[in-house]
Amino acid sequence: MEDYNEKEDKDIFEHMRLFQWILDNMAEGVALADENGKLILLNPPGERILGKKLLETDPKQFTEKYGLFLPDMETPFPTDELPLLRAVRGEEVDRCEIFVRHSDKPEGIFIKINARPIKDHNGKLQGAVAVFTDITESKKALHSLEISEERYRNLIDASFEGIIIYDKGDIIYANNTAVQFFGYSVEEFTHMTILDLVVAEDRENIGEKLALVSNNPDVELGAVETICVRKDGSKFPIEAYGKGIYFDGRIVRVIAIRDITGRRKADRELQYRMDFENLITSLSTSFINLEPDEIDEGIDSGLQKIGEFAGVDRCFIALLSEDKKSMKAIYEWCTGDCRPIGAKHQHINESVLPWLFKTIKEREPKYVQNVKDLPAETQKELKAIMPDGLVSAVVVPMIHEKTIKGIFGLQTTKREKKWNEDIIVLLKIVGEIFVNALERKRALEALQKANEDLELKVEERTKELKEKHIQLLNADKMASLGQLVAGVAHEINTPLGALKSNNDVFIRSIKKVKNVISDLENDEHQHEYSTLQKLFTVIDQLNEVSKTAAERIIVIVNSLRNFARLDRAEKDLFNIEEGLESTLTLVHHEFKNRVTVQKEYGDIPKISCYPNQLNQVFMNILVNAAQAIEGKGDIVIRTYTENGFIIIEFEDSGRGIDKEDIKKIFSPGFTTKGVGVGTGLGLSIVYQIIKDHRGEIDIGSEVGKGTMVKISLPIDSNPN
């Protein structure tokens, strides 16, 4: 029995030595604690890893004494949560990571610990054991790998191209650019196929290519263009390149996607510019051989071509006035559902649209993508002259030899229109073509007019001389008539005076005879007396008629003398209202008890003038007024002063004058009285007399209602 015990002890000793050797030479550190958590063993590798030997310390001070921290390297590791102490409580702990402040390694180390409870054969806790290893290098390697992976992932995500990895058509990865292109999240991508990203009409073609790639992942298809659809339903063109790669243990396909919207837009813009340049060349060539009367039609055609090509609603040319204060829309083309502005707004003043005139003066094109971007006041100005509204516009000043002639404009009324700088430059060229054509037309018309003026010069001079000759003849005629009237008046006045004097003597004599005969009034001579009384009554009546006639003849003779005014043929102070009265007396026979004359005189001052000429004016106007009244009617004569002028108005209730005739009323030879009735010289002479007195004459008339003739003569007059 003793031999057996010795052998057993020897075996135990050998096992202990083997166990100790293993503990001393193993790579991992081993720590052993009793049932109270007191550390009773720390093997040499453990001391080397921790940088400390076995310490006689309270378990509650393990964290502090051994410098144990959470993996964040800053927070002390909670003592109660240490793997060894948790195992003492009966827990099994695996792969717990702890950061250790190391005396020989200032940067510290990371260890990984597994801990198990130690129980006797009855299952009673006897303590715990923990095995730990230094994982600092492996952690560094893993961290480097993670950094490298993150770097490559960032590079892929930062790529300007969308990167999608798919296997047999199913998407397994998409980078950030792809997310931005399509609007799907990375998670959403992983539940989609390549065909889900393609428009329906291209899916058959792309499906064939996917089948080809599925059979041979390394096949090279080159650049593939198609139309893709975003999550929001919008479409955009792409160009894709594909290649097979090894990923997660299998061959998959990676595709790089480029959004070629910009490239296609640039291609379209380039083609648009080339087509526009060809149109401009054609337009410029078309004006070369046009005659002046064909240029307007050429401009209208050019505006239509430019408007239709540009896709606008209105295309127009507006020319500035000479003072640059207003402009007129001369040429305009617009779509069928857009009303022209030219007819409604023939002239646009600077005060109506100051924004536009300021733009013109700046001599640079003005582009407005949306009028809502303009100040509110400017929007209001534009709406006032645009019958169909306005959304976008571009205005190009038309300049010829450094002088602004007008503007060339394009407008849309329903949608926004974008023009880039290149197109606006081309529009400037179009404006130059139009303004050159207009200036060529103007020059050719000026040359043609000069030729016509040269041909008509003799005719016009002859006509002018003829008019002057007629006026001289009329003046001479009036002078002769005046002399004749004056002579007749003088010749009549002498016997008329004698007649009036004799009539007065005869009346007095009859009175005396009547007084003498009154003595015969008795019964004896009653019959004779009665007869004489009847004769005297008749004689009295005849004498009264003779007296009235003589007085009437005297008034007429005085009126003739006043009208002729031979004693005042030169410029003199003249009472206008006296002249009117004299003239009314002479033309009284024209009224024939059918025309009533109403006088509204304003007690006007005398003016310096040629009285006989003004009397001629009044006679012509009054005779015309009387002849214009069919049947009975009225003539109103008004005089008053206004702003330094004497105003004389003749208003009749006659038949009136057509508007077209009023334009020609003062032209020599023009008459509305029919053949043989009038010479057509009366109002022409009237017009010239008033002009010679530095006055104005205006005629207003309405057919069926009458005519108003208004004469304005300056009070401070100095007639020619």
XYZ file of C-alpha atoms in Angstrom:
720
model
C 0.000 0.000 0.000
C 2.842 2.363 0.777
C 4.497 1.415 -2.563
C 1.280 2.258 -4.328
C 1.044 5.664 -2.591
C 4.580 6.495 -3.479
C 3.919 5.643 -7.084
C 0.733 7.723 -7.090
C 2.527 10.672 -5.540
C 5.275 10.348 -8.079
C 2.772 10.339 -10.909
C 1.051 13.373 -9.496
C 4.359 15.142 -9.159
C 5.255 14.342 -12.753
C 1.896 15.601 -13.885
C 2.407 18.757 -11.855
C 5.810 19.285 -13.418
C 4.316 18.735 -16.900
C 1.472 21.109 -16.128
C 3.918 23.728 -14.846
C 6.093 23.335 -17.920
C 3.059 23.819 -20.145
C 2.031 26.910 -18.200
C 5.536 28.316 -18.398
C 6.011 27.689 -22.127
C 2.578 28.226 -23.640
C 1.948 31.350 -25.759
C -1.123 32.410 -23.841
C -1.229 33.935 -20.413
C -3.065 32.005 -17.698
C -4.487 33.435 -14.498
C -5.982 31.373 -11.684
C -8.225 32.669 -8.886
C -9.662 30.969 -5.829
C -13.288 30.901 -4.885
C -12.917 34.417 -3.361
C -11.501 35.838 -6.541
C -8.015 36.166 -5.148
C -5.385 35.753 -7.834
C -3.274 32.710 -6.958
C -1.503 32.050 -10.245
C -0.193 34.056 -13.194
C 2.051 32.124 -15.543
C 5.247 33.694 -17.033
C 3.664 34.339 -20.481
C 0.849 36.087 -18.609
C 3.331 38.239 -16.688
C 5.107 39.061 -19.954
C 1.863 39.947 -21.718
C 0.607 42.115 -18.841
C 4.032 43.540 -17.987
C 3.457 42.765 -14.276
C 4.071 39.874 -11.943
C 1.508 38.211 -9.701
C 0.332 40.846 -7.271
C -1.055 40.211 -3.827
C -4.038 42.509 -4.152
C -7.730 42.702 -3.480
C -9.774 41.581 -6.528
C -11.524 44.928 -6.382
C -8.216 46.585 -7.302
C -7.426 44.363 -10.333
C -8.455 47.100 -12.798
C -6.351 49.745 -11.139
C -3.272 47.606 -10.395
C -3.051 45.948 -13.794
C -4.156 49.031 -15.819
C -7.198 47.489 -17.454
C -9.476 49.576 -19.749
C -12.349 49.127 -22.092
C -11.445 48.922 -25.833
C -11.976 52.680 -26.127
C -8.601 52.904 -24.285
C -9.945 55.561 -21.923
C -12.669 54.063 -19.736
C -11.453 51.906 -16.852
C -12.773 48.376 -17.138
C -15.502 47.761 -14.538
C -13.977 45.400 -11.931
C -17.140 43.356 -11.459
C -17.225 42.777 -15.225
C -13.674 41.379 -15.438
C -13.866 37.939 -17.132
C -11.965 36.161 -14.303
C -14.267 37.490 -11.600
C -17.337 36.755 -13.697
C -16.064 33.153 -14.023
C -15.593 33.007 -10.230
C -19.328 33.730 -10.079
C -19.940 30.760 -12.385
C -20.148 32.498 -15.779
C -18.393 31.438 -18.939
C -16.836 34.333 -20.801
C -15.540 34.202 -24.376
C -13.506 36.627 -26.480
C -13.666 39.560 -24.110
C -11.425 42.377 -25.333
C -9.467 44.533 -22.835
C -6.969 47.310 -23.325
C -3.931 47.152 -20.953
C -1.590 49.969 -20.019
C 1.813 48.263 -20.382
C 4.942 49.342 -18.536
C 7.222 48.403 -21.446
C 4.820 49.479 -24.205
C 3.648 53.061 -23.709
C 1.063 52.709 -26.467
C -0.505 49.839 -24.523
C -1.735 46.467 -25.745
C -5.019 44.719 -26.488
C -5.735 41.302 -25.027
C -8.525 38.815 -25.636
C -9.703 36.670 -22.664
C -11.699 33.471 -22.269
C -12.642 32.567 -18.684
C -14.203 29.472 -17.098
C -15.326 28.595 -13.576
C -13.486 25.721 -11.713
C -15.738 23.244 -9.923
C -15.068 20.108 -7.866
C -16.609 16.749 -8.627
C -19.674 17.847 -6.704
C -20.083 20.942 -8.879
C -19.058 23.288 -6.156
C -17.214 26.426 -7.313
C -13.560 26.256 -6.381
C -12.340 29.277 -8.335
C -11.802 30.278 -11.961
C -9.227 30.253 -14.716
C -8.691 32.818 -17.465
C -6.661 32.381 -20.651
C -5.641 35.504 -22.530
C -3.489 36.441 -25.496
C -1.952 39.570 -26.961
C -4.016 40.552 -30.019
C -2.418 43.963 -30.570
C -0.729 43.078 -33.854
C -3.701 41.206 -35.245
C -5.920 44.090 -34.222
C -3.600 46.508 -35.972
C -3.660 44.335 -39.061
C -7.442 44.117 -38.935
C -7.658 47.865 -38.448
C -5.375 48.428 -41.435
C -7.530 46.078 -43.442
C -10.645 47.969 -42.384
C -8.978 51.270 -43.259
C -7.956 49.885 -46.622
C -11.440 48.557 -47.237
C -12.954 51.882 -46.172
C -10.516 53.731 -48.433
C -11.457 51.641 -51.416
C -15.126 51.921 -50.563
C -14.771 55.706 -50.307
C -12.975 55.762 -53.621
C -15.814 53.829 -55.217
C -18.445 55.980 -53.530
C -16.598 59.141 -54.560
C -16.447 58.046 -58.170
C -18.259 60.268 -60.669
C -19.564 57.094 -62.227
C -22.266 54.903 -60.793
C -20.823 51.500 -59.805
C -23.170 48.515 -59.630
C -22.140 44.903 -58.958
C -24.591 42.222 -59.996
C -24.692 38.464 -60.252
C -26.893 36.897 -62.898
C -28.828 40.147 -63.199
C -29.440 40.552 -59.435
C -27.850 43.659 -57.919
C -25.639 42.976 -54.907
C -23.925 46.373 -54.492
C -24.370 50.016 -55.579
C -22.174 53.013 -54.758
C -23.318 56.481 -53.701
C -23.207 57.864 -57.234
C -25.566 55.121 -58.394
C -27.813 56.017 -55.461
C -27.791 59.653 -56.623
C -28.397 58.675 -60.255
C -31.420 56.476 -59.614
C -32.799 57.715 -56.284
C -32.877 54.244 -54.678
C -31.143 53.430 -51.376
C -28.395 50.809 -51.219
C -30.819 48.482 -49.440
C -33.433 48.966 -52.184
C -30.823 48.212 -54.835
C -30.100 44.798 -53.317
C -33.708 43.769 -53.967
C -33.661 44.800 -57.626
C -32.390 43.519 -60.965
C -30.579 45.357 -63.716
C -33.695 45.262 -65.898
C -35.638 47.122 -63.198
C -33.478 50.170 -63.976
C -34.094 50.174 -67.733
C -37.073 51.668 -69.598
C -39.524 49.067 -70.898
C -38.685 49.599 -74.558
C -34.982 48.799 -73.982
C -35.388 45.776 -71.697
C -35.364 43.188 -74.475
C -32.078 44.504 -75.847
C -30.444 44.720 -72.393
C -31.844 41.279 -71.473
C -30.017 39.757 -74.445
C -26.756 41.323 -73.279
C -27.311 40.021 -69.716
C -27.844 36.509 -71.099
C -24.598 36.793 -73.046
C -22.720 37.946 -69.921
C -24.299 35.191 -67.809
C -22.780 32.577 -70.090
C -19.401 34.324 -70.158
C -18.812 36.831 -67.310
C -15.512 37.964 -68.842
C -16.996 38.916 -72.232
C -16.236 42.484 -73.350
C -19.301 44.321 -74.691
C -17.765 47.777 -74.915
C -19.860 50.876 -74.234
C -23.594 50.266 -74.060
C -26.060 53.181 -74.260
C -29.630 52.947 -73.022
C -32.336 54.936 -71.261
C -32.794 54.340 -67.541
C -35.655 55.271 -65.263
C -35.283 56.773 -61.799
C -37.304 55.960 -58.731
C -39.464 59.068 -59.362
C -40.228 57.869 -62.883
C -38.046 60.381 -64.717
C -35.807 59.078 -67.482
C -32.206 59.805 -68.363
C -29.652 58.436 -70.847
C -26.605 56.462 -69.660
C -23.468 54.907 -71.054
C -22.301 51.713 -69.276
C -19.088 49.663 -69.301
C -18.998 46.142 -67.785
C -16.266 43.727 -66.562
C -16.156 40.434 -64.704
C -14.447 40.422 -61.247
C -13.884 37.935 -58.429
C -16.122 38.886 -55.503
C -16.967 36.863 -52.364
C -15.621 33.680 -53.862
C -17.410 33.926 -57.238
C -17.193 35.650 -60.579
C -19.650 38.582 -60.764
C -20.099 41.519 -63.087
C -19.343 45.152 -62.241
C -20.630 47.979 -64.416
C -19.621 51.618 -64.446
C -22.494 53.937 -65.388
C -22.175 57.458 -66.771
C -25.082 59.879 -66.965
C -24.744 61.258 -70.502
C -27.615 63.759 -70.228
C -25.155 66.627 -70.396
C -23.314 65.121 -73.361
C -26.499 64.535 -75.301
C -27.654 68.038 -74.418
C -24.345 69.410 -75.693
C -24.746 67.366 -78.881
C -28.262 68.722 -79.362
C -27.109 72.279 -78.667
C -24.257 71.896 -81.130
C -26.613 70.590 -83.787
C -29.099 73.355 -82.944
C -26.382 75.969 -83.307
C -25.247 74.525 -86.640
C -28.837 74.492 -87.940
C -29.328 78.046 -86.660
C -26.147 79.212 -88.392
C -27.342 77.654 -91.645
C -30.691 79.428 -91.254
C -28.932 82.758 -90.598
C -26.735 82.270 -93.687
C -29.811 81.547 -95.781
C -31.618 84.568 -94.309
C -28.702 86.891 -94.991
C -28.379 85.679 -98.579
C -32.103 86.114 -99.218
C -31.930 89.905 -98.665
C -29.132 90.554 -101.149
C -31.199 90.804 -104.330
C -34.485 92.074 -102.881
C -35.998 95.283 -104.229
C -37.092 97.936 -101.711
C -40.762 96.975 -102.031
C -39.841 93.316 -101.390
C -37.832 93.867 -98.196
C -40.907 94.109 -95.932
C -42.131 90.743 -97.178
C -38.614 89.326 -96.729
C -38.504 90.531 -93.109
C -41.936 89.045 -92.378
C -40.774 85.731 -93.837
C -37.518 85.913 -91.864
C -39.353 86.563 -88.580
C -41.564 83.544 -89.216
C -38.570 81.288 -89.929
C -36.687 82.490 -86.844
C -39.786 82.237 -84.626
C -40.685 78.719 -85.761
C -37.071 77.527 -85.482
C -36.651 79.026 -82.000
C -39.993 77.622 -80.835
C -41.340 80.946 -79.539
C -44.837 82.458 -79.598
C -43.917 85.896 -80.906
C -41.074 87.383 -82.945
C -41.043 91.137 -83.679
C -39.094 94.214 -84.728
C -39.849 97.601 -83.143
C -38.259 100.788 -84.454
C -37.424 103.829 -82.354
C -38.732 107.306 -83.092
C -36.302 110.044 -84.052
C -36.211 111.413 -80.488
C -35.758 107.874 -79.079
C -38.706 108.501 -76.705
C -41.093 106.017 -78.272
C -41.093 103.015 -80.558
C -43.447 101.280 -82.899
C -43.850 97.552 -83.571
C -43.502 97.596 -87.361
C -42.965 93.903 -88.069
C -44.418 91.004 -86.098
C -44.955 87.277 -86.417
C -46.833 85.207 -83.849
C -48.362 81.758 -83.549
C -51.992 81.141 -84.439
C -53.193 81.242 -80.836
C -51.266 84.405 -79.969
C -52.658 87.885 -80.677
C -50.319 90.464 -82.256
C -49.322 93.445 -80.136
C -48.483 95.803 -82.998
C -52.063 96.652 -83.904
C -53.038 97.433 -80.312
C -49.924 99.355 -79.335
C -48.712 101.176 -82.430
C -46.555 103.480 -80.310
C -45.034 102.610 -76.936
C -43.694 105.597 -75.025
C -40.721 105.503 -72.700
C -42.996 106.462 -69.800
C -45.075 103.309 -70.377
C -42.165 100.868 -70.325
C -39.039 102.502 -68.827
C -37.417 99.111 -68.165
C -37.339 98.267 -71.874
C -35.994 101.674 -72.911
C -33.264 101.435 -70.271
C -32.314 98.053 -71.722
C -32.127 99.548 -75.211
C -29.873 102.370 -74.050
C -27.488 99.851 -72.494
C -26.933 98.477 -76.044
C -26.706 94.903 -74.813
C -29.107 91.969 -75.267
C -31.494 91.409 -72.368
C -32.596 87.852 -71.546
C -35.420 87.159 -69.106
C -36.068 83.462 -68.458
C -39.176 84.266 -66.417
C -40.745 87.688 -65.995
C -41.555 86.720 -62.405
C -37.849 87.345 -61.705
C -38.290 91.012 -62.679
C -39.406 93.726 -60.227
C -43.160 93.824 -59.629
C -43.532 97.248 -61.295
C -41.809 96.008 -64.456
C -44.072 92.934 -64.540
C -47.071 95.262 -64.358
C -45.725 97.370 -67.245
C -45.187 94.306 -69.428
C -48.629 92.836 -68.702
C -50.232 96.142 -69.721
C -48.983 95.835 -73.312
C -49.014 92.050 -73.727
C -52.506 90.812 -74.700
C -51.619 87.150 -74.091
C -49.221 87.500 -71.164
C -45.474 86.966 -71.153
C -43.231 84.297 -69.630
C -39.790 84.456 -71.274
C -38.210 87.051 -73.543
C -34.961 88.054 -75.173
C -34.473 91.561 -76.581
C -31.600 92.434 -78.925
C -30.832 96.107 -79.738
C -30.499 96.719 -83.485
C -27.534 99.041 -84.042
C -26.483 100.567 -87.368
C -23.341 102.680 -87.587
C -23.271 103.123 -83.794
C -26.874 104.350 -83.727
C -29.672 102.359 -82.095
C -32.480 101.948 -84.598
C -34.780 99.637 -82.641
C -35.040 96.180 -81.117
C -35.425 92.606 -82.312
C -37.305 90.452 -79.792
C -38.545 86.921 -79.180
C -41.172 86.005 -76.571
C -43.015 83.029 -75.132
C -46.425 83.421 -73.527
C -47.052 79.987 -71.983
C -43.756 78.354 -70.988
C -40.201 79.193 -70.008
C -37.601 79.333 -72.762
C -33.855 79.135 -72.172
C -31.281 80.722 -74.439
C -27.571 80.222 -73.863
C -24.946 82.828 -74.612
C -24.022 81.278 -77.981
C -27.606 81.500 -79.227
C -27.960 85.107 -78.013
C -24.820 85.976 -79.995
C -26.483 84.457 -83.061
C -29.647 86.463 -82.342
C -27.497 89.617 -82.368
C -26.350 88.620 -85.858
C -29.991 88.164 -86.912
C -30.760 91.649 -85.548
C -27.861 93.056 -87.584
C -29.186 91.353 -90.733
C -32.634 92.860 -90.196
C -31.378 96.377 -89.416
C -29.038 96.311 -92.427
C -31.956 95.270 -94.627
C -34.109 98.080 -93.196
C -31.366 100.646 -93.669
C -30.815 99.416 -97.222
C -34.524 99.801 -97.834
C -34.458 103.290 -96.360
C -31.464 104.299 -98.488
C -33.018 102.893 -101.665
C -36.341 104.557 -100.909
C -34.548 107.837 -100.194
C -32.754 107.567 -103.529
C -36.005 106.728 -105.286
C -37.761 109.613 -103.536
C -34.950 111.964 -104.499
C -35.440 110.959 -108.111
C -39.186 111.445 -107.824
C -38.688 114.781 -106.080
C -36.388 115.860 -108.858
C -38.989 114.919 -111.454
C -41.813 116.605 -109.528
C -39.887 119.718 -108.606
C -40.884 121.654 -111.717
C -44.478 120.475 -111.397
C -44.643 121.481 -107.735
C -43.013 124.846 -108.463
C -45.455 125.418 -111.276
C -48.331 124.512 -109.004
C -47.026 126.875 -106.345
C -46.673 129.707 -108.838
C -50.157 128.977 -110.108
C -51.562 129.211 -106.585
C -49.718 132.458 -105.958
C -50.950 133.781 -109.310
C -54.515 132.884 -108.400
C -54.095 134.612 -105.055
C -52.670 137.699 -106.750
C -55.508 137.717 -109.254
C -57.974 137.344 -106.416
C -56.263 140.086 -104.460
C -56.312 142.329 -107.518
C -59.912 141.359 -108.147
C -60.778 142.187 -104.555
C -58.914 145.493 -104.827
C -60.756 146.372 -108.035
C -64.018 145.272 -106.490
C -63.214 147.390 -103.476
C -62.530 150.409 -105.673
C -65.720 149.733 -107.612
C -67.741 149.343 -104.429
C -66.216 152.501 -103.020
C -66.991 154.388 -106.221
C -70.518 153.052 -106.386
C -71.005 153.871 -102.763
C -69.755 157.412 -103.350
C -71.907 157.910 -106.436
C -74.966 156.532 -104.684
C -74.310 158.430 -101.490
C -74.620 161.930 -103.115
C -78.031 161.539 -104.761
C -79.111 159.397 -101.829
C -78.339 162.285 -99.502
C -80.354 164.624 -101.696
C -83.219 162.120 -101.843
C -83.243 161.760 -98.066
C -83.117 165.539 -97.618
C -85.932 166.107 -100.140
C -87.985 163.389 -98.483
C -87.589 165.155 -95.153
C -88.660 168.506 -96.725
C -91.602 166.812 -98.415
C -92.751 165.302 -95.106
C -92.602 168.700 -93.378
C -94.445 170.327 -96.225
C -97.214 167.779 -96.083
C -97.578 168.469 -92.366
C -98.066 172.187 -93.072
C -100.617 171.453 -95.798
C -102.479 169.195 -93.421
C -102.579 171.963 -90.853
C -104.014 174.393 -93.408
C -106.599 171.940 -94.661
C -107.722 171.159 -91.131
C -109.561 174.492 -91.231
C -111.828 173.055 -93.936
C -113.157 170.431 -91.589
C -116.884 171.450 -91.552
C -120.152 170.052 -92.781
C -119.929 171.881 -96.033
C -116.627 170.406 -97.099
C -116.877 167.143 -95.230
C -116.662 164.951 -98.347
C -113.634 166.769 -99.787
C -111.899 166.753 -96.412
C -112.408 163.023 -96.033
C -110.957 162.405 -99.470
C -107.897 164.539 -98.729
C -107.368 162.766 -95.449
C -107.232 159.427 -97.226
C -104.730 160.825 -99.717
C -102.576 162.197 -96.905
C -102.659 158.825 -95.166
C -101.371 157.137 -98.304
C -98.746 159.864 -98.744
C -97.610 159.363 -95.091
C -97.272 155.650 -95.625
C -95.309 156.181 -98.833
C -93.073 158.726 -97.118
C -92.391 156.245 -94.257
C -91.510 153.528 -96.751
C -89.238 155.928 -98.621
C -87.581 156.963 -95.384
C -87.022 153.314 -94.338
C -85.655 152.415 -97.789
C -83.312 155.398 -97.773
C -82.024 154.476 -94.319
C -81.595 150.861 -95.467
C -79.664 152.003 -98.538
C -77.463 154.196 -96.311
C -76.692 151.219 -94.031
C -75.837 149.039 -97.033
C -73.632 151.733 -98.557
C -71.809 152.218 -95.227
C -71.376 148.450 -94.917
C -69.959 148.340 -98.440
C -67.538 151.121 -97.545
C -66.565 149.394 -94.295
C -66.146 146.047 -96.072
C -63.970 147.540 -98.826
C -61.936 149.544 -96.291
C -59.955 151.267 -98.997
C -59.162 153.931 -96.457
C -57.659 151.146 -94.301
C -55.993 148.832 -96.884
C -52.812 148.829 -94.850
C -52.345 147.214 -91.435
C -54.494 148.955 -88.850
C -56.204 148.462 -85.498
C -59.463 146.708 -86.248
C -62.568 145.850 -84.265
C -63.312 142.264 -85.229
C -66.941 142.448 -84.095
C -67.585 145.556 -86.267
C -66.140 143.665 -89.226
C -68.472 140.748 -88.498
C -71.483 143.096 -88.387
C -70.576 144.687 -91.725
C -70.131 141.296 -93.328
C -73.449 140.024 -91.935
C -75.184 142.998 -93.514
C -73.715 142.224 -96.932
C -74.516 138.501 -96.830
C -77.990 138.977 -95.401
C -79.507 138.036 -98.751
C -77.914 134.537 -98.373
C -80.006 133.862 -95.293
C -83.393 134.712 -96.936
C -85.332 134.516 -93.663
C -84.353 130.827 -93.239
C -81.128 131.126 -91.244
C -81.081 132.570 -87.745
C -77.807 134.199 -86.659
C -76.969 134.082 -82.936
C -74.211 136.399 -81.764
C -72.212 135.620 -78.624
C -69.656 138.429 -78.618
C -67.096 138.549 -75.838
C -66.066 142.234 -75.919
C -62.702 141.403 -77.418
C -59.892 143.963 -77.895
C -58.899 145.470 -81.219
C -55.985 143.865 -83.041
C -53.484 145.021 -85.615
C -54.406 143.397 -88.952
C -55.523 143.927 -92.557
C -59.265 144.555 -92.126
C -60.293 144.029 -95.760
C -58.586 140.602 -95.754
C -60.319 139.493 -92.556
C -63.688 140.734 -93.919
C -63.081 138.524 -96.940
C -62.425 135.580 -94.553
C -65.668 136.216 -92.640
C -67.700 136.517 -95.863
C -66.370 133.231 -97.278
C -67.074 131.337 -94.051
C -70.584 132.803 -93.586
C -71.586 132.175 -97.212
C -70.329 128.571 -96.972
C -72.251 128.082 -93.723
C -75.464 129.467 -95.205
C -75.135 127.263 -98.298
C -74.521 124.181 -96.110
C -77.905 124.670 -94.363
C -80.718 122.978 -96.240
C -83.989 124.592 -95.235
C -83.995 126.406 -91.922
C -81.091 126.418 -89.513
C -78.821 128.357 -87.195
C -75.443 129.999 -87.331
C -73.760 130.876 -84.025
C -70.905 133.403 -84.003
C -68.763 133.514 -80.849
C -65.822 135.742 -79.940
C -63.652 135.480 -76.854
C -60.007 135.605 -75.743
C -57.895 132.635 -74.717
C -54.204 132.422 -73.819
C -53.246 135.616 -75.684
C -55.425 134.881 -78.734
C -58.723 136.199 -80.030
C -61.004 133.278 -80.874
C -63.733 133.583 -83.531
C -66.031 130.574 -83.890
C -68.637 129.974 -86.618
C -70.927 127.063 -85.814
C -73.676 126.018 -88.226
C -76.352 123.340 -88.197
C -75.757 122.337 -91.820
C -75.201 118.990 -93.428
C -71.601 118.641 -92.244
C -68.434 117.486 -94.037
C -67.011 113.997 -94.510
C -63.792 113.228 -92.611
C -61.970 112.480 -95.873
C -63.031 115.857 -97.295
C -61.862 117.752 -94.194
C -58.295 116.578 -94.905
C -58.458 118.356 -98.312
C -60.678 121.301 -97.379
C -57.903 123.940 -97.670
C -56.391 122.527 -100.871
C -56.628 124.891 -103.880
C -59.267 123.755 -106.349
C -61.062 121.434 -103.907
C -64.824 122.036 -103.570
C -67.835 120.081 -102.326
C -70.357 122.283 -104.176
C -70.339 120.450 -107.495
C -69.254 121.446 -110.975
C -69.912 125.103 -111.860
C -70.953 126.074 -108.332
C -67.642 126.752 -106.624
C -64.056 127.429 -107.699
C -62.490 125.689 -104.725
C -60.331 128.744 -103.999
C -62.330 130.358 -101.170
C -61.053 128.350 -98.203
C -57.584 128.102 -99.715
C -57.422 131.914 -99.687
C -58.969 131.986 -96.205
C -56.279 129.599 -94.961
C -53.489 131.721 -96.469
C -54.893 134.972 -95.008
C -55.104 133.486 -91.511
C -51.562 132.069 -91.809
C -50.309 135.483 -92.959
C -51.801 136.895 -89.744
C -49.839 134.262 -87.734
C -53.116 132.629 -86.761
C -54.666 129.166 -86.930
C -57.850 127.874 -88.498
C -59.384 124.515 -87.574
C -62.501 122.822 -88.885
C -64.484 120.197 -87.029
C -67.518 118.593 -88.540
C -69.906 115.681 -88.208
C -72.106 114.652 -91.096
C -75.742 115.414 -90.380
C -74.992 117.629 -87.366
C -73.053 120.617 -88.651
C -69.640 122.248 -88.831
C -67.499 124.363 -86.501
C -64.846 126.736 -87.896
C -62.467 128.077 -85.251
C -60.091 130.955 -85.999
C -57.325 131.921 -83.566
C -55.586 135.301 -84.043
C -52.834 136.572 -81.732
C -53.757 139.733 -79.839
C -50.182 140.949 -80.153
C -50.341 140.425 -83.911
C -47.694 141.224 -86.469
C -49.102 139.845 -89.746
C -46.847 139.153 -92.677
